[in-house]
Amino acid sequence: QLEELESQQQAVRAASSLELASTASRLEAAKCEFETITEKQSQANASQAELAVKLYEIQSQTAAQRDALNMELERTQQQRDELQSRLGELESRQEAARAASSSELESMASQLEAAQLECQT
């Protein structure tokens, strides 16, 4: 009976050893999987940080470009306003010159008529 118990005990020890080895193997596999997941998470976090930096840079560049375009737009609008004002001045001068020319022509026509009348008499 003692031998039978020892035999059973050996069988239990062998089964326990196999179970322990199997558990150790699964534990090692789980550890490797955890390390892989942790590494991938670190890589994802690094990629996310890089993307956040790139996004910030793009937003900063876009804001700078927008500001530059707004300044250019304002300068262009000021130039347009100045040109419109200058055009108004030139049109007024042109109208005044036309009026003066018309008045001068009328005066010359009157003088010519007077000279013609004088020549006829």
Tab-separated table of C-alpha atoms in Angstrom:
chain	number	residue	atom	x	y	z
A	1	GLN	CA	0.000	0.000	0.000
A	2	LEU	CA	2.907	2.313	0.722
A	3	GLU	CA	4.303	1.695	-2.714
A	4	GLU	CA	0.964	2.445	-4.235
A	5	LEU	CA	0.777	5.738	-2.325
A	6	GLU	CA	4.324	6.607	-3.381
A	7	SER	CA	3.419	5.766	-6.947
A	8	GLN	CA	0.355	7.958	-6.753
A	9	GLN	CA	2.412	10.681	-5.124
A	10	GLN	CA	4.951	10.484	-7.951
A	11	ALA	CA	2.151	10.622	-10.498
A	12	VAL	CA	0.708	13.664	-8.725
A	13	ARG	CA	4.171	15.279	-8.610
A	14	ALA	CA	4.700	14.552	-12.300
A	15	ALA	CA	1.281	15.945	-13.161
A	16	SER	CA	1.954	18.959	-10.920
A	17	SER	CA	5.323	19.469	-12.588
A	18	LEU	CA	3.710	19.305	-16.011
A	19	GLU	CA	0.967	21.692	-14.892
A	20	LEU	CA	3.568	24.005	-13.354
A	21	ALA	CA	5.637	23.911	-16.556
A	22	SER	CA	2.518	24.568	-18.613
A	23	THR	CA	1.511	27.430	-16.320
A	24	ALA	CA	5.055	28.850	-16.480
A	25	SER	CA	4.966	28.629	-20.276
A	26	ARG	CA	1.589	30.387	-20.428
A	27	LEU	CA	2.853	32.982	-17.963
A	28	GLU	CA	5.933	33.612	-20.132
A	29	ALA	CA	3.740	33.897	-23.239
A	30	ALA	CA	1.431	36.313	-21.411
A	31	LYS	CA	4.479	38.306	-20.251
A	32	CYS	CA	5.763	38.501	-23.854
A	33	GLU	CA	2.328	39.533	-25.078
A	34	PHE	CA	2.106	42.186	-22.349
A	35	GLU	CA	5.561	43.522	-23.299
A	36	THR	CA	4.547	43.606	-26.975
A	37	ILE	CA	1.328	45.444	-26.149
A	38	THR	CA	3.221	47.836	-23.871
A	39	GLU	CA	5.788	48.518	-26.621
A	40	LYS	CA	3.042	49.087	-29.189
A	41	GLN	CA	1.265	51.429	-26.761
A	42	SER	CA	4.512	53.354	-26.261
A	43	GLN	CA	4.975	53.602	-30.010
A	44	ALA	CA	1.370	54.747	-30.415
A	45	ASN	CA	1.873	57.366	-27.682
A	46	ALA	CA	5.068	58.573	-29.375
A	47	SER	CA	3.291	58.737	-32.726
A	48	GLN	CA	0.423	60.617	-31.136
A	49	ALA	CA	2.861	63.078	-29.578
A	50	GLU	CA	4.612	63.565	-32.937
A	51	LEU	CA	1.265	64.147	-34.618
A	52	ALA	CA	0.292	66.649	-31.936
A	53	VAL	CA	3.552	68.548	-32.527
A	54	LYS	CA	3.018	68.484	-36.305
A	55	LEU	CA	-0.575	69.645	-35.867
A	56	TYR	CA	0.582	72.511	-33.657
A	57	GLU	CA	3.230	73.478	-36.239
A	58	ILE	CA	0.667	73.385	-39.054
A	59	GLN	CA	-1.791	75.441	-37.012
A	60	SER	CA	0.936	77.978	-36.229
A	61	GLN	CA	1.974	78.196	-39.879
A	62	THR	CA	-1.639	78.538	-40.965
A	63	ALA	CA	-2.245	81.302	-38.417
A	64	ALA	CA	0.886	83.133	-39.576
A	65	GLN	CA	-0.162	82.793	-43.220
A	66	ARG	CA	-3.676	83.983	-42.378
A	67	ASP	CA	-2.276	87.002	-40.557
A	68	ALA	CA	0.025	87.800	-43.484
A	69	LEU	CA	-2.876	87.491	-45.927
A	70	ASN	CA	-5.055	89.720	-43.751
A	71	MET	CA	-2.301	92.361	-43.686
A	72	GLU	CA	-1.902	92.085	-47.468
A	73	LEU	CA	-5.673	92.388	-47.894
A	74	GLU	CA	-5.774	95.477	-45.700
A	75	ARG	CA	-2.861	97.038	-47.630
A	76	THR	CA	-4.555	96.235	-50.938
A	77	GLN	CA	-7.830	97.743	-49.741
A	78	GLN	CA	-6.006	100.910	-48.673
A	79	GLN	CA	-4.349	101.102	-52.098
A	80	ARG	CA	-7.745	100.622	-53.764
A	81	ASP	CA	-9.259	103.387	-51.661
A	82	GLU	CA	-6.352	105.710	-52.483
A	83	LEU	CA	-6.662	104.916	-56.194
A	84	GLN	CA	-10.415	105.522	-56.139
A	85	SER	CA	-9.837	108.854	-54.425
A	86	ARG	CA	-7.156	109.784	-56.976
A	87	LEU	CA	-9.481	108.748	-59.813
A	88	GLY	CA	-12.189	111.008	-58.389
A	89	GLU	CA	-9.738	113.901	-58.282
A	90	LEU	CA	-8.614	113.279	-61.870
A	91	GLU	CA	-12.197	113.033	-63.095
A	92	SER	CA	-12.981	116.354	-61.382
A	93	ARG	CA	-9.929	117.982	-62.967
A	94	GLN	CA	-10.879	116.537	-66.354
A	95	GLU	CA	-14.388	117.921	-66.028
A	96	ALA	CA	-13.002	121.316	-64.995
A	97	ALA	CA	-10.585	121.250	-67.955
A	98	ARG	CA	-13.459	120.382	-70.321
A	99	ALA	CA	-15.539	123.216	-68.919
A	100	ALA	CA	-12.609	125.628	-69.253
A	101	SER	CA	-11.927	124.460	-72.822
A	102	SER	CA	-15.585	124.840	-73.716
A	103	SER	CA	-15.685	128.324	-72.228
A	104	GLU	CA	-12.454	129.242	-74.043
A	105	LEU	CA	-13.822	127.936	-77.351
A	106	GLU	CA	-17.004	129.937	-76.878
A	107	SER	CA	-14.938	133.029	-76.162
A	108	MET	CA	-12.806	132.418	-79.278
A	109	ALA	CA	-15.923	131.883	-81.352
A	110	SER	CA	-17.324	135.178	-80.105
A	111	GLN	CA	-14.042	136.954	-80.868
A	112	LEU	CA	-13.968	135.371	-84.325
A	113	GLU	CA	-17.524	136.519	-85.036
A	114	ALA	CA	-16.671	140.009	-83.825
A	115	ALA	CA	-13.567	140.069	-86.031
A	116	GLN	CA	-15.590	138.836	-89.000
A	117	LEU	CA	-18.195	141.541	-88.452
A	118	GLU	CA	-15.456	144.100	-88.141
A	119	CYS	CA	-13.887	142.876	-91.381
A	120	GLN	CA	-17.249	143.117	-93.173
A	121	THR	CA	-17.799	146.652	-92.159
